[in-house]
Amino acid sequence: VRATADDVALEPARTAMVVESPDIEMVEAMANFELLRRMAARTGAAGGAFATAEHADTVLERILAGQHTVRRRVSQSENLADRARRPLLLFIVGTIVVEWVWRKRCGLA
């Protein structure tokens, strides 16, 4: 920053700044027990439960006592036209290579 007083240049001023982005996770560092209880209630059918640190010993017992079945439906689709193109392409390229090798051995152009 440069400044003047009565058309006389003053000594240049210098400063340093630090710009930091806020740590979003630390804005509210306290545990939101109400939110955790609501989340556990929504997932209760799948075994979701809420426990504080005082009841941590019961969490392992609940996990070991519960039924753990995971079902997944996997769907895979494949275009049959794409599947047929690869062998056809290999056949055409292979035929061209065989013809080229045959012409070179026979001395043809």
PDB file of C-alpha atoms in Angstrom:
ATOM      1  CA  VAL A   1       0.000   0.000   0.000  1.00  0.00           C
ATOM      2  CA  ARG A   2       1.395   3.410  -0.909  1.00  0.00           C
ATOM      3  CA  ALA A   3       0.149   6.597   0.693  1.00  0.00           C
ATOM      4  CA  THR A   4       0.810  10.293   0.354  1.00  0.00           C
ATOM      5  CA  ALA A   5       0.243  13.214   2.679  1.00  0.00           C
ATOM      6  CA  ASP A   6       0.356  16.733   1.226  1.00  0.00           C
ATOM      7  CA  ASP A   7       1.800  15.254  -1.985  1.00  0.00           C
ATOM      8  CA  VAL A   8       4.680  13.721  -0.038  1.00  0.00           C
ATOM      9  CA  ALA A   9       5.103   9.974  -0.342  1.00  0.00           C
ATOM     10  CA  LEU A  10       4.926   8.208   2.970  1.00  0.00           C
ATOM     11  CA  GLU A  11       6.793   5.073   3.872  1.00  0.00           C
ATOM     12  CA  PRO A  12       5.202   2.030   2.202  1.00  0.00           C
ATOM     13  CA  ALA A  13       3.103  -0.033   4.574  1.00  0.00           C
ATOM     14  CA  ARG A  14       3.286  -3.814   4.515  1.00  0.00           C
ATOM     15  CA  THR A  15       1.203  -6.427   6.178  1.00  0.00           C
ATOM     16  CA  ALA A  16       0.626 -10.167   6.028  1.00  0.00           C
ATOM     17  CA  MET A  17      -2.687 -11.981   5.906  1.00  0.00           C
ATOM     18  CA  VAL A  18      -3.626 -15.580   6.424  1.00  0.00           C
ATOM     19  CA  VAL A  19      -6.788 -16.830   4.736  1.00  0.00           C
ATOM     20  CA  GLU A  20      -8.151 -20.077   6.062  1.00  0.00           C
ATOM     21  CA  SER A  21     -11.243 -21.996   5.152  1.00  0.00           C
ATOM     22  CA  PRO A  22     -13.358 -23.022   8.136  1.00  0.00           C
ATOM     23  CA  ASP A  23     -13.220 -26.655   9.238  1.00  0.00           C
ATOM     24  CA  ILE A  24     -16.842 -27.647   8.664  1.00  0.00           C
ATOM     25  CA  GLU A  25     -16.563 -30.746  10.827  1.00  0.00           C
ATOM     26  CA  MET A  26     -15.493 -28.667  13.814  1.00  0.00           C
ATOM     27  CA  VAL A  27     -18.273 -26.053  13.520  1.00  0.00           C
ATOM     28  CA  GLU A  28     -20.481 -28.194  15.736  1.00  0.00           C
ATOM     29  CA  ALA A  29     -18.223 -30.714  17.425  1.00  0.00           C
ATOM     30  CA  MET A  30     -20.791 -31.984  19.942  1.00  0.00           C
ATOM     31  CA  ALA A  31     -22.531 -35.256  19.143  1.00  0.00           C
ATOM     32  CA  ASN A  32     -26.103 -34.815  17.916  1.00  0.00           C
ATOM     33  CA  PHE A  33     -27.789 -37.639  19.845  1.00  0.00           C
ATOM     34  CA  GLU A  34     -31.255 -36.788  18.560  1.00  0.00           C
ATOM     35  CA  LEU A  35     -30.110 -37.114  14.949  1.00  0.00           C
ATOM     36  CA  LEU A  36     -28.352 -40.392  15.733  1.00  0.00           C
ATOM     37  CA  ARG A  37     -31.501 -41.750  17.410  1.00  0.00           C
ATOM     38  CA  ARG A  38     -33.628 -40.809  14.375  1.00  0.00           C
ATOM     39  CA  MET A  39     -31.147 -42.489  12.027  1.00  0.00           C
ATOM     40  CA  ALA A  40     -31.138 -45.631  14.155  1.00  0.00           C
ATOM     41  CA  ALA A  41     -34.957 -45.646  14.199  1.00  0.00           C
ATOM     42  CA  ARG A  42     -35.106 -45.418  10.409  1.00  0.00           C
ATOM     43  CA  THR A  43     -32.732 -48.358  10.027  1.00  0.00           C
ATOM     44  CA  GLY A  44     -34.215 -50.364  12.897  1.00  0.00           C
ATOM     45  CA  ALA A  45     -35.690 -52.991  10.554  1.00  0.00           C
ATOM     46  CA  ALA A  46     -32.189 -53.739   9.271  1.00  0.00           C
ATOM     47  CA  GLY A  47     -30.724 -53.886  12.786  1.00  0.00           C
ATOM     48  CA  GLY A  48     -29.917 -50.212  13.302  1.00  0.00           C
ATOM     49  CA  ALA A  49     -29.625 -49.172  16.942  1.00  0.00           C
ATOM     50  CA  PHE A  50     -28.353 -46.251  18.988  1.00  0.00           C
ATOM     51  CA  ALA A  51     -25.918 -46.692  21.869  1.00  0.00           C
ATOM     52  CA  THR A  52     -23.862 -44.222  23.862  1.00  0.00           C
ATOM     53  CA  ALA A  53     -20.327 -44.870  25.090  1.00  0.00           C
ATOM     54  CA  GLU A  54     -21.743 -46.092  28.415  1.00  0.00           C
ATOM     55  CA  HIS A  55     -23.582 -48.904  26.579  1.00  0.00           C
ATOM     56  CA  ALA A  56     -20.797 -49.777  24.143  1.00  0.00           C
ATOM     57  CA  ASP A  57     -20.351 -53.222  25.687  1.00  0.00           C
ATOM     58  CA  THR A  58     -23.824 -54.236  24.520  1.00  0.00           C
ATOM     59  CA  VAL A  59     -23.132 -53.295  20.885  1.00  0.00           C
ATOM     60  CA  LEU A  60     -20.914 -56.326  20.233  1.00  0.00           C
ATOM     61  CA  GLU A  61     -23.475 -58.602  21.881  1.00  0.00           C
ATOM     62  CA  ARG A  62     -26.232 -57.192  19.617  1.00  0.00           C
ATOM     63  CA  ILE A  63     -24.084 -57.696  16.533  1.00  0.00           C
ATOM     64  CA  LEU A  64     -23.206 -61.290  17.397  1.00  0.00           C
ATOM     65  CA  ALA A  65     -26.794 -62.142  18.362  1.00  0.00           C
ATOM     66  CA  GLY A  66     -28.383 -60.730  15.210  1.00  0.00           C
ATOM     67  CA  GLN A  67     -29.070 -62.433  11.910  1.00  0.00           C
ATOM     68  CA  HIS A  68     -26.825 -61.090   9.194  1.00  0.00           C
ATOM     69  CA  THR A  69     -28.200 -61.705   5.757  1.00  0.00           C
ATOM     70  CA  VAL A  70     -27.306 -59.417   2.921  1.00  0.00           C
ATOM     71  CA  ARG A  71     -29.214 -59.715  -0.307  1.00  0.00           C
ATOM     72  CA  ARG A  72     -28.186 -57.987  -3.462  1.00  0.00           C
ATOM     73  CA  ARG A  73     -29.787 -57.992  -6.840  1.00  0.00           C
ATOM     74  CA  VAL A  74     -27.277 -57.654  -9.631  1.00  0.00           C
ATOM     75  CA  SER A  75     -28.404 -56.868 -13.122  1.00  0.00           C
ATOM     76  CA  GLN A  76     -26.073 -56.965 -16.077  1.00  0.00           C
ATOM     77  CA  SER A  77     -26.991 -56.225 -19.641  1.00  0.00           C
ATOM     78  CA  GLU A  78     -24.895 -56.845 -22.707  1.00  0.00           C
ATOM     79  CA  ASN A  79     -25.525 -55.798 -26.253  1.00  0.00           C
ATOM     80  CA  LEU A  80     -25.394 -58.918 -28.433  1.00  0.00           C
ATOM     81  CA  ALA A  81     -24.425 -56.855 -31.475  1.00  0.00           C
ATOM     82  CA  ASP A  82     -21.281 -55.680 -29.653  1.00  0.00           C
ATOM     83  CA  ARG A  83     -20.544 -59.257 -28.683  1.00  0.00           C
ATOM     84  CA  ALA A  84     -20.705 -60.417 -32.327  1.00  0.00           C
ATOM     85  CA  ARG A  85     -18.540 -57.569 -33.654  1.00  0.00           C
ATOM     86  CA  ARG A  86     -15.313 -58.611 -31.940  1.00  0.00           C
ATOM     87  CA  PRO A  87     -15.004 -62.060 -33.591  1.00  0.00           C
ATOM     88  CA  LEU A  88     -15.990 -60.545 -36.930  1.00  0.00           C
ATOM     89  CA  LEU A  89     -13.346 -57.838 -36.587  1.00  0.00           C
ATOM     90  CA  LEU A  90     -10.709 -60.420 -35.636  1.00  0.00           C
ATOM     91  CA  PHE A  91     -11.680 -62.568 -38.625  1.00  0.00           C
ATOM     92  CA  ILE A  92     -11.385 -59.632 -41.068  1.00  0.00           C
ATOM     93  CA  VAL A  93      -8.049 -58.436 -39.669  1.00  0.00           C
ATOM     94  CA  GLY A  94      -6.739 -62.013 -39.594  1.00  0.00           C
ATOM     95  CA  THR A  95      -7.746 -62.570 -43.211  1.00  0.00           C
ATOM     96  CA  ILE A  96      -5.985 -59.378 -44.319  1.00  0.00           C
ATOM     97  CA  VAL A  97      -2.809 -60.368 -42.427  1.00  0.00           C
ATOM     98  CA  VAL A  98      -2.818 -63.890 -43.924  1.00  0.00           C
ATOM     99  CA  GLU A  99      -3.283 -62.451 -47.430  1.00  0.00           C
ATOM    100  CA  TRP A 100      -0.438 -59.964 -46.898  1.00  0.00           C
ATOM    101  CA  VAL A 101       1.925 -62.715 -45.667  1.00  0.00           C
ATOM    102  CA  TRP A 102       0.944 -64.978 -48.597  1.00  0.00           C
ATOM    103  CA  ARG A 103       1.557 -62.159 -51.151  1.00  0.00           C
ATOM    104  CA  LYS A 104       4.995 -61.389 -49.618  1.00  0.00           C
ATOM    105  CA  ARG A 105       6.059 -65.052 -49.813  1.00  0.00           C
ATOM    106  CA  CYS A 106       4.860 -65.365 -53.397  1.00  0.00           C
ATOM    107  CA  GLY A 107       6.597 -62.129 -54.389  1.00  0.00           C
ATOM    108  CA  LEU A 108       3.371 -60.416 -55.374  1.00  0.00           C
ATOM    109  CA  ALA A 109       2.818 -56.690 -54.924  1.00  0.00           C
TER     110      ALA A 109
END
